[in-house]
Amino acid sequence: MFMIARSAALTAALTLALPGLAAQRAPSPPSVLAITGARLVPVSGPVIERGTIVIRDGRITALGANVTAPADARVIDGAGLSIYPGLIDAAGSLGVPRAATGGGGPGGFGGGAPPAASQQGTANSAYPVGQRPEVAVVDLLKADAAQWSGAHSAGITVAHAIPNSGMFRGQSAVIALGSGEVPALVVKAPIAQAIAFQGIRGAFPGSLMGVFAAMRQMFLDAQRYGAAVAAAARDPRGSPRPEWNPSLEALQAALAGTMPVVFEADTEREILRALDFAREFNLKPIIAGGDEAWKVATRLKAENVPVLLSLNFPKPTAAPAADADPEPIRVLQGRVDAPKGPGRLAAAGVRFAFTQGGGTSWSDHLPNMRRAVAAGLSPDAALRAHTLAAAQILGVADRFGSLEVGKAAHLAVVRGDIFDSTSRVTHVVVDGAVTELPAPAATAANGRPGGGARGPGGPGGPGATELGGTWMTTVAIEGTDHTVTIALRQDGQRLIGMLQGGLGVAQISHGELNADGEFRFTAPVTLRDGTEEAVFVGNLTGNAIRGGVSIVGHALGRFSGTRPAPAGTIAAPVANQPTTH
Amino acid sequence: MKSTLWTLLAAVAIAPALAAQGTAPVTIIRNATVLTVTNGTLTGTDLLLRGGKIAAIGTGLTAPAGATVIDATGKFVMPGIVDPHSHLMSDAINEGSLSVTSMTRIEDVLNPTSTGIYRAAAGGVTMLNILHGSANTIGGQSATVKLKPGKSAAEMLVPGAPPGIKFALGENVTRKNSNVTNQQQRRYPYTRMGQAEVLRDAFVRAQDYRAEWADYRARGAKGVPPRTDLELQPLVEVLEGKRLVHAHSYRADEMLMLINLADEFGFKIKTLQHGLEGYKIASEIARHGAGLSTFADSWSYKIEAYDAIPHNSAILVRHGVLTTINSDSDERIRRLNIDAAKQMRYGGLTENEAMRLITINGAIQVGMGDRTGSIEVGKDADLAIWTAHPFSVYARVETTFADGEVTFDRQRDQAMRETMAQQRAELEEAPENKTPASGGGQGGRGRPAPASTMTEIDQ
């Protein structure tokens, strides 16, 4: 592990970004800022109802009711403002270009084109793309302050950045969402090894079963590699030199328990699989996602496993077609349970921090935190999950997560109280640099689901690659048409959902979507000669999907489907006839 | 869809109810006609279920304090149905990328929330052999589970069940290649000849692997041990008779190839799965000692199924092959009793021979014949109470037990439908389930009305 020292020179520049001047950097000194007469919420201590906070050279140098602004400070009148520590997105891929680690090109189940993109700095890896734990997110990050606008609007100033594709995703980092180059943004790296139960297109492992086999084999190989290297070190003259293997090398810290392993796991069974796997190799697990973590709370608490909990609560994305099957109770119940999850985890004593959860928009982020509070989570616990608890889980609490003298000047400045739905994040301060956030253009009354992610290059705006919703689909297999309702929910690049109708009822697994609208998922389907696994590979265009279905023992099938347009975007929803043949 | 809806609803609601029951309640079933399968049919008979086992069989049994008493007058009790070939409750079926994927395990991907578990229990099924798919010559490791809706995957895995593995021959392996697009590479093998080569190559590698480890141990296990190879380890277990081989196969020639290859390497095929042309080589199969698990009456759905006949199982039974009927289907699994009954019609099996096809024979095929599959004192309390003889088309399951626990109960199911309709109505009204348009009152489509739900679950 290494810590990149924050460079005062880089971060000291105080940018008071006004609309139209956002990209400009103010002349260097003065690098002193004071916000006076504000409500200060330090998280680590009691609220100061009216006080002043002073920032100098990127760090907090004073705060309190009786603090006065230094003579050389730029002063912001804090009347009506509440100041919180900059919020932390405890897991995500902020700053990582989409599919930078390559999920593979088009292709399908078994066979397929080689991955389109390569993982940087891993040219000599012994393993294929997607199985390279040596990948470091710091090598993938692209600095572009415009991409933070969505996160900033939710008060986020620090993020835990994880490579965004593959099974062994690689090593994560904590970054500051500032305006410098990558070296200036990296707070700490590596933080954790990240694993997702995601196969590799067109190669082994292509299924969830294969993923577990491949992970298990790789950790076994890493154990043996560690033993061989240690044996050679003990007796360099009496033993052969072990072949260098960067992938197995990279897993040593995880095996030694000095680097935690973040498992992306949402459902109860995914979480149990992650915990069981971690136990098998004595890893230090962290759960990211955690939709159903509350169902496993007892075990998470007993094993002291923290959860990086998604605030991307499931929601219906579009009105169902008139003739769609009713949604399963399980799905309906899941939506009602989601906001209750954080409160239940807190009650069970499970450590957790909030994440944006790879959703397509930031506009739900704080509203969903408020929903969690309305559903039973204490405001204090909610705030901690966004600040100090996150910093502690990620190992950066020495500098982040609270308003304390000496800590990094990361602030979320809110007009009103952050738990009040009418409040608004007006500024964020990142390493002492102030960004003033534009007021929303109009009240978001246009009903566009997911709202609008602000700024190009944000974490995926809604639109072209939003696959959530209920799809009325026709699946043609060897001359027979099957009418199937496919209910999909998109979680970043992951797809989860159900398939119902003429091919039986099944949960889909292994779903993923790339930025070009190409997607795939697998589901067991019931045909005349038995239940077999079908792999759907297709493309999304607007409100239409089409593609191929691979089923073992059958010729390649075809599917096409439509969904009713998201409500509010089309004046006359009557126009959407869900029949496609 | 209508009948599937209520089971879908029911599976969700019954889960907590069943889980709360605790394990192994004491139950006494009175005055039933008991199809023991291994000891004939007993009329007017009581069964005592205690500690998850069948504790007593007789007449006028004394009910222990606290026992649940079920009057089964006019009803039939048969052993829980064993399905030797299922893909139920599995989040993945095929790892089709490679020709040998023995490193994969169904156990890793079990989905205990699958709706099909409850539906199968409602069909009197208690135990499954969950197999990897048939995309490749050597597939993954299978899992033996007892169906217990609401329980975790770990609680459904049968402790002590011998491990198994899936092999596959024929068109599914080669036709896998028919799905490739021009951007994909075809995957070896393309022919049955190639499948034999894949098998031989894999077992030669497994022999070498076993020798490498034996050599290491013989030298005192000093130094860095050989690599643990998750692909070859299960094949070593096959060679050592510790892992049961369930081989998907259709044609007589490919089955003979596999039997010869197994003889060459000194292991046994536990079951030929499907084996639609098994009747052509029944003696050879019996001589090897393999079992065979087939469909009741499915044929001609692909080239290699053209020679299938519905008399297959009867001919095999007459030649001494341990034979079963399987579902291989999340839907047909609910009607295996009828599939077994067909074998009396085709080929003239006796009632008891036909009953064995879906009970004790399947238990033996997964190495559990001494624990379940028949109604005997000391065996696991895996059974179902039926309203009529299970071979009647009018028979329905009243109650299913697995390890003495109720996994399906018709009365409870009926009662649940109303509460679940209520639950659905409430959930649909919850703001979390409102689409952006619904509730806005500007003509947006809402959810289907709860009333339609009622109609559907009345089926």
PDB file of N, CA and C in Angstrom, chain B residues 50 52 92 118 135 173 250 366 386 440:
ATOM      1  N   ARG B  50     -41.183 -39.217  12.670  1.00  0.00           N
ATOM      2  CA  ARG B  50     -40.566 -38.575  13.835  1.00  0.00           C
ATOM      3  C   ARG B  50     -39.078 -38.394  13.573  1.00  0.00           C
ATOM      4  N   GLY B  52     -37.673 -36.708  11.442  1.00  0.00           N
ATOM      5  CA  GLY B  52     -37.342 -36.679  10.022  1.00  0.00           C
ATOM      6  C   GLY B  52     -37.324 -38.061   9.388  1.00  0.00           C
ATOM      7  N   ALA B  92     -27.469 -21.336 -13.129  1.00  0.00           N
ATOM      8  CA  ALA B  92     -26.761 -21.564 -14.381  1.00  0.00           C
ATOM      9  C   ALA B  92     -26.949 -23.023 -14.735  1.00  0.00           C
ATOM     10  N   TYR B 118     -41.475 -25.045  -5.061  1.00  0.00           N
ATOM     11  CA  TYR B 118     -42.811 -25.229  -4.481  1.00  0.00           C
ATOM     12  C   TYR B 118     -43.725 -25.980  -5.444  1.00  0.00           C
ATOM     13  N   ALA B 135     -24.148 -29.142 -22.892  1.00  0.00           N
ATOM     14  CA  ALA B 135     -23.467 -28.396 -23.948  1.00  0.00           C
ATOM     15  C   ALA B 135     -22.104 -28.976 -24.266  1.00  0.00           C
ATOM     16  N   VAL B 173     -23.904 -31.596 -27.963  1.00  0.00           N
ATOM     17  CA  VAL B 173     -22.499 -31.184 -27.906  1.00  0.00           C
ATOM     18  C   VAL B 173     -22.053 -30.647 -29.264  1.00  0.00           C
ATOM     19  N   TYR B 250     -28.183 -40.333 -26.404  1.00  0.00           N
ATOM     20  CA  TYR B 250     -29.415 -40.732 -27.078  1.00  0.00           C
ATOM     21  C   TYR B 250     -29.255 -42.023 -27.854  1.00  0.00           C
ATOM     22  N   VAL B 366     -28.902 -42.079  -7.602  1.00  0.00           N
ATOM     23  CA  VAL B 366     -28.089 -40.996  -7.033  1.00  0.00           C
ATOM     24  C   VAL B 366     -27.407 -41.448  -5.737  1.00  0.00           C
ATOM     25  N   TRP B 386     -51.797 -38.592  -1.343  1.00  0.00           N
ATOM     26  CA  TRP B 386     -52.532 -38.294  -2.556  1.00  0.00           C
ATOM     27  C   TRP B 386     -54.022 -38.547  -2.337  1.00  0.00           C
ATOM     28  N   GLY B 440     -50.961   9.467 -11.529  1.00  0.00           N
ATOM     29  CA  GLY B 440     -50.936  10.858 -11.922  1.00  0.00           C
ATOM     30  C   GLY B 440     -52.287  11.333 -12.434  1.00  0.00           C
TER      31      GLY B 440
END
